[in-house]
Tab-separated table of C-alpha atoms in Angstrom:
chain	number	residue	atom	x	y	z
A	1	MET	CA	-0.220	0.033	0.103
A	2	ASN	CA	1.453	3.279	-1.161
A	3	ASN	CA	1.564	6.340	1.202
A	4	LYS	CA	-0.968	8.101	-0.310
A	5	LYS	CA	-3.611	5.110	0.125
A	6	ARG	CA	-2.183	4.487	3.347
A	7	SER	CA	-2.968	8.415	4.180
A	8	LEU	CA	-6.933	7.933	2.631
A	9	PHE	CA	-7.561	4.420	4.605
A	10	LYS	CA	-6.281	6.141	7.837
A	11	ASN	CA	-8.434	9.017	7.255
A	12	LEU	CA	-11.386	6.970	6.209
A	13	GLU	CA	-11.082	4.986	9.597
A	14	ALA	CA	-10.352	8.120	11.952
A	15	LEU	CA	-13.775	10.097	10.138
A	16	THR	CA	-15.613	6.951	10.723
A	17	SER	CA	-15.353	6.972	14.382
A	18	ILE	CA	-15.932	10.743	14.699
A	19	LEU	CA	-18.963	9.891	12.346
A	20	LEU	CA	-20.475	6.850	14.542
A	21	ILE	CA	-19.954	9.013	17.667
A	22	PHE	CA	-21.739	11.955	16.204
A	23	SER	CA	-24.509	9.510	14.985
A	24	THR	CA	-24.962	8.149	18.349
A	25	LEU	CA	-25.141	11.032	20.220
A	26	LEU	CA	-27.315	12.572	17.670
A	27	ALA	CA	-29.801	9.805	18.055
A	28	LEU	CA	-29.629	9.920	22.026
A	29	ILE	CA	-30.380	14.030	21.677
A	30	ILE	CA	-33.495	13.143	19.459
A	31	ASN	CA	-35.242	10.659	21.404
A	32	ASN	CA	-34.685	12.439	24.595
A	33	SER	CA	-36.644	15.461	22.745
A	34	SER	CA	-39.911	16.549	21.457
A	35	TYR	CA	-38.556	15.230	18.186
A	36	GLU	CA	-38.513	11.452	19.179
A	37	ILE	CA	-41.960	11.180	17.497
A	38	PHE	CA	-40.425	11.658	13.880
A	39	TYR	CA	-37.703	9.525	14.553
A	40	ASP	CA	-39.926	6.607	15.436
A	41	ASN	CA	-42.135	7.455	12.425
A	42	PHE	CA	-39.279	7.318	10.025
A	43	PHE	CA	-37.678	4.161	11.202
A	44	PHE	CA	-40.685	1.979	12.577
A	45	ASN	CA	-43.714	3.505	10.653
A	46	THR	CA	-42.226	3.891	7.519
A	47	TYR	CA	-42.516	0.955	4.953
A	48	ILE	CA	-40.490	0.238	1.911
A	49	VAL	CA	-42.758	-2.888	1.253
A	50	GLU	CA	-45.094	-4.562	3.113
A	51	ASP	CA	-43.560	-5.663	6.776
A	52	PHE	CA	-40.267	-4.354	5.773
A	53	ASN	CA	-39.680	-1.096	7.439
A	54	VAL	CA	-36.870	1.428	7.169
A	55	HIS	CA	-35.082	0.128	10.126
A	56	SER	CA	-35.277	-3.639	8.840
A	57	PHE	CA	-33.945	-1.981	5.600
A	58	VAL	CA	-30.835	-0.338	7.507
A	59	ASN	CA	-30.250	-3.555	9.804
A	60	ASP	CA	-31.010	-6.661	7.278
A	61	PHE	CA	-30.017	-5.071	3.702
A	62	LEU	CA	-27.652	-2.245	3.912
A	63	MET	CA	-25.528	-4.437	6.709
A	64	SER	CA	-25.435	-7.038	4.206
A	65	ILE	CA	-23.059	-4.663	2.400
A	66	PHE	CA	-20.911	-3.926	5.677
A	67	PHE	CA	-20.910	-8.263	5.823
A	68	LEU	CA	-19.818	-8.519	2.502
A	69	LEU	CA	-16.815	-6.247	2.864
A	70	ALA	CA	-16.310	-7.868	6.054
A	71	GLY	CA	-16.304	-11.267	4.613
A	72	LEU	CA	-14.166	-9.828	1.324
A	73	GLU	CA	-11.396	-8.683	3.938
A	74	ILE	CA	-11.221	-11.808	5.817
A	75	LYS	CA	-11.197	-14.337	2.843
A	76	GLU	CA	-8.034	-11.913	1.200
A	77	GLU	CA	-6.260	-12.407	4.916
A	78	VAL	CA	-7.091	-15.732	4.916
A	79	LEU	CA	-5.754	-16.382	1.432
A	80	TYR	CA	-2.834	-13.656	1.122
A	81	GLY	CA	-2.660	-11.890	4.289
A	82	SER	CA	-1.622	-12.012	7.755
A	83	LEU	CA	-4.040	-15.369	8.259
A	84	SER	CA	-2.432	-17.066	5.143
A	85	SER	CA	-0.417	-19.555	7.325
A	86	PHE	CA	-0.421	-21.282	10.695
A	87	LYS	CA	2.447	-19.187	11.492
A	88	LYS	CA	1.240	-15.784	10.891
A	89	ALA	CA	-2.488	-16.715	11.842
A	90	SER	CA	-2.151	-18.637	15.220
A	91	PHE	CA	-1.414	-15.928	17.495
A	92	PRO	CA	-4.104	-13.176	16.551
A	93	ILE	CA	-6.542	-16.874	16.509
A	94	ILE	CA	-5.453	-17.550	19.762
A	95	ALA	CA	-6.033	-14.014	20.819
A	96	SER	CA	-9.087	-13.657	19.324
A	97	LEU	CA	-10.567	-16.794	21.028
A	98	GLY	CA	-9.566	-15.708	24.501
A	99	GLY	CA	-11.341	-12.421	23.822
A	100	VAL	CA	-14.289	-14.389	22.732
A	101	ILE	CA	-14.546	-17.188	25.447
A	102	MET	CA	-13.856	-14.933	28.447
A	103	PRO	CA	-16.845	-12.343	27.999
A	104	ALA	CA	-19.009	-15.341	27.189
A	105	ILE	CA	-17.902	-16.846	30.308
A	106	ILE	CA	-18.679	-13.677	32.341
A	107	TYR	CA	-21.829	-13.184	30.788
A	108	THR	CA	-22.983	-16.818	31.410
A	109	TYR	CA	-21.889	-16.477	35.198
A	110	PHE	CA	-24.582	-13.591	35.429
A	111	ASN	CA	-27.424	-15.451	33.074
A	112	LEU	CA	-27.026	-18.982	33.586
A	113	ASP	CA	-30.294	-20.748	33.565
A	114	SER	CA	-32.164	-17.633	32.905
A	115	LYS	CA	-34.220	-16.512	29.679
A	116	TYR	CA	-31.446	-13.718	29.339
A	117	MET	CA	-28.406	-16.376	27.792
A	118	ILE	CA	-29.706	-15.958	24.689
A	119	GLY	CA	-27.534	-12.482	24.603
A	120	VAL	CA	-24.512	-14.416	25.308
A	121	CYS	CA	-22.926	-13.224	22.009
A	122	ILE	CA	-23.290	-10.036	22.398
A	123	PRO	CA	-20.000	-9.008	24.399
A	124	ILE	CA	-17.901	-11.329	22.136
A	125	SER	CA	-17.396	-8.836	19.348
A	126	THR	CA	-14.830	-5.970	18.468
A	127	ASP	CA	-15.519	-2.737	16.401
A	128	ILE	CA	-12.927	-2.811	13.570
A	129	ALA	CA	-13.782	1.086	12.584
A	130	PHE	CA	-13.302	2.053	16.008
A	131	SER	CA	-10.451	-0.238	17.102
A	132	LEU	CA	-8.360	0.650	13.934
A	133	GLY	CA	-9.859	4.492	14.659
A	134	ILE	CA	-8.133	4.372	18.122
A	135	TYR	CA	-5.088	2.890	16.638
A	136	PHE	CA	-5.048	5.920	14.033
A	137	LEU	CA	-5.320	8.562	16.399
A	138	PHE	CA	-2.253	7.255	18.451
A	139	SER	CA	-0.182	5.571	15.735
A	140	LYS	CA	3.127	8.071	16.097
A	141	TYR	CA	3.260	6.440	19.789
A	142	LEU	CA	2.548	2.924	18.841
A	143	GLN	CA	4.307	0.340	16.773
A	144	PRO	CA	3.409	-0.010	13.201
A	145	SER	CA	2.873	-3.776	13.444
A	146	LEU	CA	0.232	-3.561	16.102
A	147	LYS	CA	-1.923	-2.571	13.239
A	148	MET	CA	-1.899	-5.646	11.430
A	149	PHE	CA	-2.164	-7.673	14.837
A	150	LEU	CA	-5.276	-5.369	15.918
A	151	LEU	CA	-6.757	-5.753	12.342
A	152	SER	CA	-6.182	-9.648	12.473
A	153	LEU	CA	-7.801	-10.324	15.996
A	154	ALA	CA	-10.785	-8.203	14.832
A	155	VAL	CA	-11.081	-9.960	11.566
A	156	VAL	CA	-11.328	-13.567	13.505
A	157	ASP	CA	-13.237	-11.846	15.825
A	158	ASP	CA	-15.891	-10.929	13.261
A	159	LEU	CA	-15.713	-14.334	11.572
A	160	ILE	CA	-16.802	-15.923	15.064
A	161	SER	CA	-19.697	-13.344	15.334
A	162	MET	CA	-20.948	-13.968	11.785
A	163	ILE	CA	-20.944	-17.469	12.124
A	164	LEU	CA	-23.006	-17.349	15.260
A	165	ILE	CA	-25.518	-15.265	13.789
A	166	GLY	CA	-25.893	-17.733	11.160
A	167	THR	CA	-26.445	-20.329	13.671
A	168	VAL	CA	-27.459	-19.149	17.305
A	169	TYR	CA	-30.033	-16.390	15.916
A	170	SER	CA	-31.691	-17.939	12.664
A	171	SER	CA	-35.288	-18.545	13.232
A	172	SER	CA	-37.042	-21.887	11.665
A	173	LEU	CA	-35.703	-22.628	8.166
A	174	ASN	CA	-37.843	-22.797	5.016
A	175	LEU	CA	-35.967	-25.687	3.253
A	176	PHE	CA	-37.279	-24.482	-0.318
A	177	TYR	CA	-35.575	-20.880	-0.158
A	178	LEU	CA	-32.723	-22.382	1.330
A	179	SER	CA	-31.867	-24.749	-1.375
A	180	LEU	CA	-32.974	-21.669	-3.719
A	181	ALA	CA	-30.121	-19.700	-1.821
A	182	LEU	CA	-27.677	-22.590	-1.818
A	183	LEU	CA	-28.226	-23.092	-5.525
A	184	ILE	CA	-27.629	-19.281	-6.065
A	185	LEU	CA	-24.395	-19.928	-4.436
A	186	THR	CA	-23.335	-23.171	-6.381
A	187	PHE	CA	-23.977	-20.874	-9.979
A	188	LEU	CA	-21.927	-18.114	-8.675
A	189	TYR	CA	-19.308	-20.362	-7.679
A	190	ILE	CA	-19.255	-22.131	-10.700
A	191	SER	CA	-19.179	-18.681	-12.535
A	192	ASN	CA	-16.197	-17.965	-10.720
A	193	LYS	CA	-13.668	-20.575	-10.987
A	194	PHE	CA	-14.957	-22.571	-14.093
A	195	TYR	CA	-16.314	-19.486	-16.489
A	196	LYS	CA	-13.926	-16.800	-14.447
A	197	ILE	CA	-16.456	-14.190	-14.841
A	198	GLU	CA	-15.371	-11.258	-13.574
A	199	SER	CA	-18.528	-8.655	-14.049
A	200	ILE	CA	-19.147	-6.795	-10.763
A	201	THR	CA	-22.766	-6.280	-12.062
A	202	PHE	CA	-23.443	-9.700	-12.166
A	203	TYR	CA	-22.347	-10.730	-9.088
A	204	LEU	CA	-23.941	-7.589	-7.526
A	205	MET	CA	-27.172	-8.725	-9.034
A	206	MET	CA	-26.824	-12.318	-8.293
A	207	GLY	CA	-25.966	-11.027	-5.030
A	208	LEU	CA	-29.418	-9.331	-4.503
A	209	LEU	CA	-31.203	-12.751	-5.668
A	210	LEU	CA	-29.178	-14.645	-2.888
A	211	TRP	CA	-30.019	-11.704	-0.526
A	212	TYR	CA	-33.493	-12.492	-1.219
A	213	PHE	CA	-33.757	-16.001	-1.039
A	214	VAL	CA	-31.856	-16.277	2.621
A	215	HIS	CA	-34.039	-13.556	3.948
A	216	LEU	CA	-36.908	-15.798	3.191
A	217	SER	CA	-35.263	-18.877	4.309
A	218	GLY	CA	-35.163	-18.160	8.112
A	219	ILE	CA	-31.500	-17.413	8.324
A	220	HIS	CA	-30.499	-14.075	9.153
A	221	SER	CA	-30.364	-12.287	5.774
A	222	THR	CA	-27.141	-10.430	6.789
A	223	LEU	CA	-25.328	-13.691	6.139
A	224	SER	CA	-25.749	-13.395	2.439
A	225	GLY	CA	-22.991	-11.068	2.071
A	226	ILE	CA	-20.541	-13.479	3.786
A	227	LEU	CA	-21.558	-16.043	1.474
A	228	LEU	CA	-21.342	-13.664	-1.594
A	229	ALA	CA	-17.850	-12.574	-0.593
A	230	PHE	CA	-17.074	-16.608	-0.760
A	231	VAL	CA	-17.757	-16.654	-4.242
A	232	ILE	CA	-16.197	-13.354	-5.278
A	233	PRO	CA	-13.073	-13.477	-7.143
A	234	THR	CA	-9.673	-12.237	-5.568
A	235	LYS	CA	-7.529	-12.843	-8.141
A	236	PRO	CA	-7.721	-10.966	-11.431
A	237	TYR	CA	-8.405	-13.216	-14.438
A	238	LYS	CA	-8.434	-10.892	-17.344
A	239	LYS	CA	-8.669	-7.300	-15.631
A	240	ARG	CA	-5.838	-5.325	-14.071
A	241	PHE	CA	-7.499	-6.186	-10.409
A	242	SER	CA	-10.238	-8.491	-9.062
A	243	PRO	CA	-13.861	-8.166	-8.563
A	244	SER	CA	-13.035	-7.947	-4.817
A	245	TYR	CA	-10.612	-5.524	-5.120
A	246	TYR	CA	-13.135	-3.138	-7.071
A	247	ILE	CA	-16.054	-3.760	-5.032
A	248	GLN	CA	-14.151	-2.899	-1.799
A	249	ARG	CA	-12.641	0.319	-3.481
A	250	ASN	CA	-16.415	1.401	-4.495
A	251	PHE	CA	-18.248	0.490	-1.679
A	252	ARG	CA	-15.780	1.139	1.222
A	253	SER	CA	-16.485	4.705	1.544
A	254	ILE	CA	-20.225	3.983	1.323
A	255	ASN	CA	-19.987	1.744	3.914
A	256	ASN	CA	-17.538	3.554	6.513
A	257	LEU	CA	-19.243	7.066	5.663
A	258	ILE	CA	-22.851	6.249	5.318
A	259	ILE	CA	-24.326	2.442	5.909
A	260	MET	CA	-22.236	2.186	9.559
A	261	PRO	CA	-23.436	5.695	10.585
A	262	LEU	CA	-26.743	5.261	9.388
A	263	PHE	CA	-26.842	2.049	11.309
A	264	ALA	CA	-25.355	3.410	14.946
A	265	PHE	CA	-28.066	6.379	14.214
A	266	ALA	CA	-31.200	3.745	13.675
A	267	ASN	CA	-30.212	1.716	16.596
A	268	THR	CA	-29.036	3.872	19.432
A	269	GLY	CA	-32.260	5.913	19.962
A	270	ILE	CA	-32.667	5.252	23.491
A	271	ASN	CA	-35.172	7.351	25.505
A	272	ILE	CA	-32.987	7.373	28.611
A	273	SER	CA	-35.671	9.707	30.570
A	274	SER	CA	-38.616	7.412	30.153
A	275	ASN	CA	-39.639	4.381	32.325
A	276	LEU	CA	-36.211	2.469	31.334
A	277	ASN	CA	-34.788	1.109	34.522
A	278	LEU	CA	-31.346	-0.567	34.017
A	279	THR	CA	-31.879	-2.165	37.864
A	280	ASN	CA	-34.706	-4.387	36.353
A	281	PHE	CA	-32.085	-6.620	34.223
A	282	PRO	CA	-28.915	-5.935	36.210
A	283	SER	CA	-27.387	-9.718	35.372
A	284	VAL	CA	-27.720	-8.536	31.398
A	285	PHE	CA	-26.338	-5.026	32.249
A	286	LEU	CA	-23.160	-6.528	34.190
A	287	GLY	CA	-22.759	-9.548	31.820
A	288	ILE	CA	-22.222	-7.225	29.101
A	289	TYR	CA	-20.243	-4.586	30.656
A	290	LEU	CA	-18.174	-6.716	32.481
A	291	GLY	CA	-17.992	-9.174	29.874
A	292	LEU	CA	-16.619	-6.549	27.301
A	293	LEU	CA	-14.387	-4.225	29.756
A	294	VAL	CA	-13.011	-7.094	31.703
A	295	GLY	CA	-13.768	-9.960	29.647
A	296	LYS	CA	-12.202	-9.100	26.224
A	297	PRO	CA	-8.591	-8.055	27.728
A	298	LEU	CA	-8.265	-10.672	30.357
A	299	GLY	CA	-9.097	-13.515	27.592
A	300	ILE	CA	-6.841	-12.301	25.105
A	301	MET	CA	-4.286	-11.800	27.323
A	302	ILE	CA	-4.487	-14.797	29.167
A	303	PHE	CA	-4.836	-16.933	25.975
A	304	THR	CA	-2.031	-15.451	24.353
A	305	PHE	CA	0.562	-15.708	27.584
A	306	LEU	CA	-0.296	-19.110	28.207
A	307	SER	CA	0.010	-20.540	24.262
A	308	ASN	CA	3.402	-18.529	24.109
A	309	LEU	CA	4.697	-19.597	27.386
A	310	LEU	CA	3.272	-23.520	26.457
A	311	LYS	CA	4.925	-23.237	22.953
A	312	ILE	CA	1.396	-23.594	20.930
A	313	THR	CA	2.075	-20.475	19.494
A	314	LYS	CA	4.771	-18.000	19.250
A	315	LYS	CA	4.644	-14.015	20.177
A	316	PRO	CA	5.897	-12.160	17.119
A	317	SER	CA	9.094	-10.599	17.749
A	318	ASP	CA	7.852	-7.250	16.301
A	319	LEU	CA	5.755	-6.902	19.136
A	320	ASN	CA	6.024	-6.565	22.874
A	321	TRP	CA	3.331	-7.401	25.600
A	322	THR	CA	2.759	-3.838	26.685
A	323	SER	CA	1.344	-3.287	22.911
A	324	ILE	CA	-0.468	-6.440	22.988
A	325	PHE	CA	-2.285	-5.358	26.250
A	326	LEU	CA	-2.894	-1.983	24.948
A	327	SER	CA	-4.582	-3.952	21.961
A	328	SER	CA	-6.490	-6.007	24.196
A	329	ILE	CA	-8.478	-3.012	26.099
A	330	VAL	CA	-9.054	-1.350	22.363
A	331	CYS	CA	-10.697	-4.762	21.056
A	332	SER	CA	-13.002	-4.414	24.407
A	333	ILE	CA	-15.288	-1.481	22.281
A	334	GLY	CA	-17.816	-3.682	20.914
A	335	PHE	CA	-20.115	-1.214	19.399
A	336	THR	CA	-21.514	-1.666	15.921
A	337	MET	CA	-21.254	-5.799	16.017
A	338	SER	CA	-22.724	-5.844	19.727
A	339	ILE	CA	-25.196	-3.476	19.359
A	340	PHE	CA	-26.623	-5.874	15.874
A	341	ILE	CA	-26.411	-8.951	17.955
A	342	SER	CA	-28.377	-7.438	20.923
A	343	GLU	CA	-31.023	-6.164	18.207
A	344	ILE	CA	-31.471	-10.038	17.173
A	345	ALA	CA	-31.148	-11.354	20.501
A	346	PHE	CA	-33.560	-9.326	22.192
A	347	ALA	CA	-36.225	-8.496	19.480
A	348	ASN	CA	-38.859	-9.569	21.321
A	349	SER	CA	-38.023	-6.734	24.359
A	350	GLU	CA	-37.727	-3.480	23.633
A	351	GLU	CA	-36.918	-3.024	27.038
A	352	LEU	CA	-33.935	-5.380	27.029
A	353	MET	CA	-32.937	-4.265	23.840
A	354	ALA	CA	-32.291	-0.446	25.112
A	355	VAL	CA	-30.706	-1.675	28.172
A	356	ALA	CA	-28.173	-3.926	25.946
A	357	ARG	CA	-27.388	-0.872	23.816
A	358	ILE	CA	-26.844	1.578	26.665
A	359	CYS	CA	-24.355	-0.982	28.313
A	360	ILE	CA	-22.650	-1.293	24.689
A	361	LEU	CA	-22.523	2.611	24.505
A	362	LEU	CA	-21.251	2.919	28.347
A	363	THR	CA	-18.723	0.159	27.381
A	364	SER	CA	-17.359	1.466	24.251
A	365	PHE	CA	-17.045	5.071	25.798
A	366	THR	CA	-15.401	3.753	28.748
A	367	SER	CA	-12.972	1.477	26.310
A	368	MET	CA	-12.086	4.745	24.232
A	369	ILE	CA	-11.274	6.563	27.251
A	370	ILE	CA	-9.381	3.866	29.170
A	371	SER	CA	-7.298	2.956	25.557
A	372	SER	CA	-6.706	6.833	25.304
A	373	LEU	CA	-5.163	7.319	28.722
A	374	PHE	CA	-3.221	4.184	28.703
A	375	ILE	CA	-1.533	5.078	25.730
A	376	LYS	CA	-0.925	8.377	26.836
A	377	THR	CA	0.532	7.233	30.238
A	378	PHE	CA	2.827	4.661	28.714
A	379	LYS	CA	4.296	7.084	26.028
A	380	GLU	CA	4.953	9.647	28.964
A	381	LEU	CA	6.790	6.801	30.870
A	382	HIS	CA	8.261	5.552	27.588
A	383	ILE	CA	7.052	2.099	28.324
A	384	ILE	CA	6.132	2.130	24.324
């Protein structure tokens, strides 16, 4: 990546973080003012088609684009990048597993044998945009190799979250539509591998059809974005660049500057001054809050340290333990994926959904503050 592209990527990630914060604050302000009714009417009472309102359009359709880009990024990392060999992938994979398992254990501790266990996947995710935004904000203080470790960890984290969304949170299956979706997927695979089709329009139009059948099958429709990513060529056949490259280039700005802020705006509209009482669901609040804020860093540090000590994997020589500790704190910013999962997990309870979202917001902002303070303090002490 040349300096110009690196600078653009850095600026885009930083701007995305700012827009996510702005969108969240705007949604909170509107929903705690006299304009709340306009917000609700637009997102929940405005229908694009029957039973498919603007909120569903954002969460089920636009977020499929988010998952498509995330899927393409994961695929390229697995094929050619930091996850392309066991030596490269083992350390961030172990770190990610710790960052998933420990928050799940903490959430389970507070909610075992309760009806709230369905929310166990909420505190396991890392927000790539915010985590990279924090990195770029303090990049002059941090090791350059930390960015790739952080990205690899977050990518594996997202992959685990995507798998869980497609399995844990899918409703009863409609085998007819699922068969049609698999048929489309097989057709796309053959088009890529045997006919070497490189048309972006072809893959996107077939992707729309795939999304429609997945949506009707009972599997969460955003999974179609990941499935589509698996069958899109990542190497060029005749053109200069691959379809994967062109899709990421053309949609990255749309995703980072429109889709993600719009998702944040559509899903963080909480009326704090209403009858919402966090003490009604202490186990959910503590499970999410401590799962993200304590479980994430603790799991990453324990798993990486023990795996390195037992020689299961080896810490990269260009990373020190201080940098890994800092990245573990940054990874406790769940935000986008955590909010997304809470919307699915607690879809039948507005109050539970609101509690989960408030907790995620509090945790994310706390993590950003703690991360910034640690980085600045370590810099002053010449530890990094």
